[in-house]
Coordinates of C-alpha atoms and ligand atoms in Angstrom, one line a residue:
X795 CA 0.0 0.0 0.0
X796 CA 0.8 3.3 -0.7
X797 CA 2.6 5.3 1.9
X798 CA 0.3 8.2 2.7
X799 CA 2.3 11.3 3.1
X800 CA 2.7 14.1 5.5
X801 CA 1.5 17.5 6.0
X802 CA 5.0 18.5 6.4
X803 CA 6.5 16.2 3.5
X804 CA 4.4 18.1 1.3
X805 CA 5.1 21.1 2.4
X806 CA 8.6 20.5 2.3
X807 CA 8.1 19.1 -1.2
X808 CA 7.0 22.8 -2.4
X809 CA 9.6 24.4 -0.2
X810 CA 12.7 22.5 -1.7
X811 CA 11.0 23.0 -5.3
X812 CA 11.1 26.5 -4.9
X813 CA 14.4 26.9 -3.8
X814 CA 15.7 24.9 -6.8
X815 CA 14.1 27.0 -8.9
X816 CA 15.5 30.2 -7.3
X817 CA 19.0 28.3 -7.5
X818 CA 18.6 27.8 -11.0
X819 CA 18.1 32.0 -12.0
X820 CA 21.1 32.6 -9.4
X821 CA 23.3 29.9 -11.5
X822 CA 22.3 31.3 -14.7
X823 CA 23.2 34.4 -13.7
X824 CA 26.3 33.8 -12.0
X825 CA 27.2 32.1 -15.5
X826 CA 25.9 35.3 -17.3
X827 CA 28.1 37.5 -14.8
X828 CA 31.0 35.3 -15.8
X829 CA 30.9 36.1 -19.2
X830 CA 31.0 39.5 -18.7
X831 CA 33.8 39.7 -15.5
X832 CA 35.7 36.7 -17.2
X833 CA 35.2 34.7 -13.9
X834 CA 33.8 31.5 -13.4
X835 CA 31.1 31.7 -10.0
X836 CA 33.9 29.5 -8.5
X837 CA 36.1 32.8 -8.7
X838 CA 34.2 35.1 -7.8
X839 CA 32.7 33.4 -4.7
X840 CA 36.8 33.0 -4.1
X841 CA 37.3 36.9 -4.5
X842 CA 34.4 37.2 -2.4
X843 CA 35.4 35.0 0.8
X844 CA 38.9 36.7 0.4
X845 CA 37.6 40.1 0.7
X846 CA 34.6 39.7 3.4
X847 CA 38.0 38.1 5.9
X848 CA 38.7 40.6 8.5
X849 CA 42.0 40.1 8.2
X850 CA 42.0 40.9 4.6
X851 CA 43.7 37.7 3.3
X852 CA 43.2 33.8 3.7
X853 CA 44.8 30.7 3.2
X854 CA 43.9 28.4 0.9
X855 CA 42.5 25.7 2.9
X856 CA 40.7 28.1 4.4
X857 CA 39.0 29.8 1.3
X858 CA 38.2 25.4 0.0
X859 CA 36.4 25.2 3.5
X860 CA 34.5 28.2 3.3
X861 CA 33.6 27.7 -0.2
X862 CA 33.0 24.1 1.0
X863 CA 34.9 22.8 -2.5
X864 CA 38.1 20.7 -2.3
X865 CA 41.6 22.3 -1.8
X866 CA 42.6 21.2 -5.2
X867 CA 39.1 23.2 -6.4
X868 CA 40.0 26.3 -4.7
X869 CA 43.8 26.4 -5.4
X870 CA 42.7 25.9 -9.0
X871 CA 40.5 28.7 -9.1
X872 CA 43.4 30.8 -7.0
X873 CA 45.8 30.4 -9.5
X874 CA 43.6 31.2 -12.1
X875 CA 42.9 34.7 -10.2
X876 CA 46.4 35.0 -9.4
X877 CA 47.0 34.9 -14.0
X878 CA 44.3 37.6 -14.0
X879 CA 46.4 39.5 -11.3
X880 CA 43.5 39.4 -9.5
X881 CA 45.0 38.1 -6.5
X882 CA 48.4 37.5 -5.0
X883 CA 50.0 34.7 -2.9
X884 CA 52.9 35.8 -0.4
X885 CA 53.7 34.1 2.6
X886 CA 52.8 35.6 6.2
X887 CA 55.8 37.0 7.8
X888 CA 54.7 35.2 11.6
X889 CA 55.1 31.6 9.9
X890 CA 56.5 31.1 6.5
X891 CA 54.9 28.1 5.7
X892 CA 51.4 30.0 5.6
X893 CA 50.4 31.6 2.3
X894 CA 48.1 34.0 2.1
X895 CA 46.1 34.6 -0.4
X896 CA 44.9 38.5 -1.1
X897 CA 42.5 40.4 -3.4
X898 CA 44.6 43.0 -5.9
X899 CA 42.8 46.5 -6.5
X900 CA 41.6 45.2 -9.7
X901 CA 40.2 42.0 -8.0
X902 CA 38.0 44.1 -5.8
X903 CA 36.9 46.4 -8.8
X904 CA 35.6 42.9 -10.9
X905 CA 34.4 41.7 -7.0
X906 CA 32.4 44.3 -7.2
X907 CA 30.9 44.2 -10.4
X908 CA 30.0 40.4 -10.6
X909 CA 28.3 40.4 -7.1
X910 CA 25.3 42.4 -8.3
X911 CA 22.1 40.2 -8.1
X912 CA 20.3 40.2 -10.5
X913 CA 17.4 42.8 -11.4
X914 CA 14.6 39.8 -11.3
X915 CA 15.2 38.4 -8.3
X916 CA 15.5 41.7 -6.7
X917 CA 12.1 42.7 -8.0
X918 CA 10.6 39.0 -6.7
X919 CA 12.0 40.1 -3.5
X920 CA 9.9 43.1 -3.9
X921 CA 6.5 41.4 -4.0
X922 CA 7.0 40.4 -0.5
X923 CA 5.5 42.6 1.9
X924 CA 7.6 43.3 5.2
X925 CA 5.8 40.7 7.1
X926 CA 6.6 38.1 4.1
X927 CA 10.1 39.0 4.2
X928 CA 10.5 38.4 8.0
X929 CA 9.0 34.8 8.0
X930 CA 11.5 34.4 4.7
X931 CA 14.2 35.6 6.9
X932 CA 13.7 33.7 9.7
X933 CA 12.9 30.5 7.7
X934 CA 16.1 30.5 5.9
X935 CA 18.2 31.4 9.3
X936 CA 17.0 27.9 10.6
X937 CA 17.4 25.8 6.8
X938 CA 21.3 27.4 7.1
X939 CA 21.5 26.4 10.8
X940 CA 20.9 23.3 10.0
X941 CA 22.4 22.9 7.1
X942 CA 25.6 24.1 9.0
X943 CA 25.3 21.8 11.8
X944 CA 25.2 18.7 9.6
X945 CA 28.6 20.2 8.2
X946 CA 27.1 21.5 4.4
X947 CA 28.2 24.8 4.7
X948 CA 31.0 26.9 6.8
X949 CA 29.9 29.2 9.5
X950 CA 27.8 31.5 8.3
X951 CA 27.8 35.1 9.4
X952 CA 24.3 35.8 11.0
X953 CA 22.8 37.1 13.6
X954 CA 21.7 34.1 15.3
X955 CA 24.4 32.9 15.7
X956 CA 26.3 36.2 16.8
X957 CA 27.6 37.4 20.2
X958 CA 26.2 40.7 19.6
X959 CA 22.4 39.2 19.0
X960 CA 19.6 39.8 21.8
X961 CA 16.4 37.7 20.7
X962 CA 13.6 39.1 21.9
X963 CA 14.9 41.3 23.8
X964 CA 11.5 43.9 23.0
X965 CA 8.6 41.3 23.1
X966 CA 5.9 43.0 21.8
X967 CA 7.8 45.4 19.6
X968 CA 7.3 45.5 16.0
X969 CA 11.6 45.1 16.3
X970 CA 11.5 42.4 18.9
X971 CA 15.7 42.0 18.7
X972 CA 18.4 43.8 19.4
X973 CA 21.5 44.1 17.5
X974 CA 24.2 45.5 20.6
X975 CA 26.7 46.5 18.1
X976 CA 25.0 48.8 16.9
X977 CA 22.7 49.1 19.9
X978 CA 19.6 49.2 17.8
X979 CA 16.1 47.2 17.4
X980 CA 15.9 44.6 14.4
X981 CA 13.1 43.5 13.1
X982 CA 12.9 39.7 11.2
X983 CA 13.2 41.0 8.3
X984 CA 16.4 43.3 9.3
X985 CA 18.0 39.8 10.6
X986 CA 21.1 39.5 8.3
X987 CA 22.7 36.5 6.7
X988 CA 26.0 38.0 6.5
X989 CA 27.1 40.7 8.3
X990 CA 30.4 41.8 8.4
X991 CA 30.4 42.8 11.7
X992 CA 29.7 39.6 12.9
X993 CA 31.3 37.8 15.5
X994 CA 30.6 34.3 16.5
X995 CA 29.3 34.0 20.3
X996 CA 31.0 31.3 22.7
X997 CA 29.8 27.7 22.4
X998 CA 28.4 28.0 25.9
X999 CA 25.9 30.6 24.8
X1000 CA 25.0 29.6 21.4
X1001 CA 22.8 27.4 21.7
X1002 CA 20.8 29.4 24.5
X1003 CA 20.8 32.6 21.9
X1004 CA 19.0 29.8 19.4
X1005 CA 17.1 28.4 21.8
X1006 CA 15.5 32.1 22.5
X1007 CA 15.7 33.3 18.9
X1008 CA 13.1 30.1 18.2
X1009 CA 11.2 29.9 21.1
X1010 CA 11.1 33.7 21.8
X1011 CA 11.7 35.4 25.6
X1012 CA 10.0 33.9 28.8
X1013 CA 5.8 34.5 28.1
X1014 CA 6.0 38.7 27.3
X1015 CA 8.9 39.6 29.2
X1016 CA 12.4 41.1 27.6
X1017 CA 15.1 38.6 28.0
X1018 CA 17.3 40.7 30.3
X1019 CA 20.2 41.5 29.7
X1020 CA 22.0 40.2 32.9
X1021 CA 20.2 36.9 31.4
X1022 CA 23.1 36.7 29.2
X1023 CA 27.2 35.7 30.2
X1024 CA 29.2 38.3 29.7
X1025 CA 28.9 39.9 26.0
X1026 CA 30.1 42.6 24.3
X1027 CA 28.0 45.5 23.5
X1028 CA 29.3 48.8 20.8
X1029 CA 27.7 51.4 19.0
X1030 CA 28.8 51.4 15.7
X1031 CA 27.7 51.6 11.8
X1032 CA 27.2 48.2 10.5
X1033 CA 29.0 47.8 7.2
X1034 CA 26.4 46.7 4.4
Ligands
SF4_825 S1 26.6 42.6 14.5 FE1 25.6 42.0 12.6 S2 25.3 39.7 12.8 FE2 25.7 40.6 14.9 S3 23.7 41.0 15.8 FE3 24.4 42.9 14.8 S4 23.5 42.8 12.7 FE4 23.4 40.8 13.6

């Protein structure tokens, strides 16, 4: 007999559809992009990673696990950057066998140009209302969670996951979070997927900041702030 199937299956059925299909114009368009930058999506995601490091350079191994290809993928790609003179490869002067790899002035120029998104998605975007785009936001923080727990992508730069995050720290408030770095409400839809400013909270609190995010404060009361170990707070611009 037929296996009957789940509410959720089939919901989950729709949801992965969709995404595929949103893969597939963001594919075709990184493809497009490449014909105009001269970069294969492999590249650019390379000059990409490189830049967005707060250090300004990375090593290889580091760029194939962010990119979550092998090392013989991204060195590849690397060396074909490095023939564009996109990006150069010295070695770091506290340990020799280290090589860094850096993005040239032209490399961020064609960065720049090739990470546009493309007009039709940002006008799909647009057909969301605010509320829409919150639910979006917050559904794809908890696929990426996942998705990063079971080890399919590299950390990810969000704000759930970020020592400066305070979930629900306004229940009630049309901006129920709090972003301490720049000491200002968010909103779902303001949640960001990467933001440079991130920093990743300790494993101790972590899974607490999730387990608020989800679940939201204690029944209409701020999470205090005292609720929380030690964290950081600032009051700074956040870099888009
Ligand atoms: S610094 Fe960035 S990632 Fe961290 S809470 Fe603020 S907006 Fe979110």
């Amino acid at each position: 007999m037929k296996k009957a199937r789940t509410k959720a299956s089939v919901g989950g059925d729709a949801v992965a559809t969709g995404l595929a299909k949103i893969g597939l114009v963001l594919r075709h368009q990184a493809w497009q992009a490449g014909e105009t930058s001269g970069l294969t999506p492999t590249q650019s995601q390379v000059l990409a990673v490189v830049l967005a490091s707060p250090e300004g350079w990375l090593g290889v191994s580091e760029v194939a696990r962010q990119l979550a290809v092998t090392q013989p993928t991204a060195s590849d790609a690397i060396t074909a950057l490095e023939r564009k003179k996109l990006v150069v490869r010295d070695r770091a002067g506290h340990d020799a066998r280290v090589v860094r790899v850096r993005v040239t002035t032209e490399g961020r120029r064609r960065s720049r140009e090739s990470a546009q998104w493309p007009d039709a998605l940002l006008k799909a975007i647009d057909e969301l209302d605010p509320v829409e785009r919150g639910v979006f936001v917050k559904g794809l923080t908890k696929m990426i969670r996942s998705l990063q727990e079971s080890g399919r992508i590299s950390t990810v730069r969000m704000c759930a996951t970020c020592t400066y995050f305070r979930p629900h720290q306004h229940p009630g408030a049309q901006a129920p979070h709090h972003c301490a770095y720049v000491d200002a409400p968010l909103r779902d839809a303001d949640l960001r997927l990467d933001c440079q400013e991130h920093e990743l909270a300790g494993e101790d609190v972590r899974p607490k900041l999730w387990q608020v995010f989800i679940k939201g404060g204690p029944s209409g009361e701020a999470v205090s702030p005292g609720a929380w170990p030690a964290m950081p707070t600032k009051s700074r611009g956040i870099r888009s």
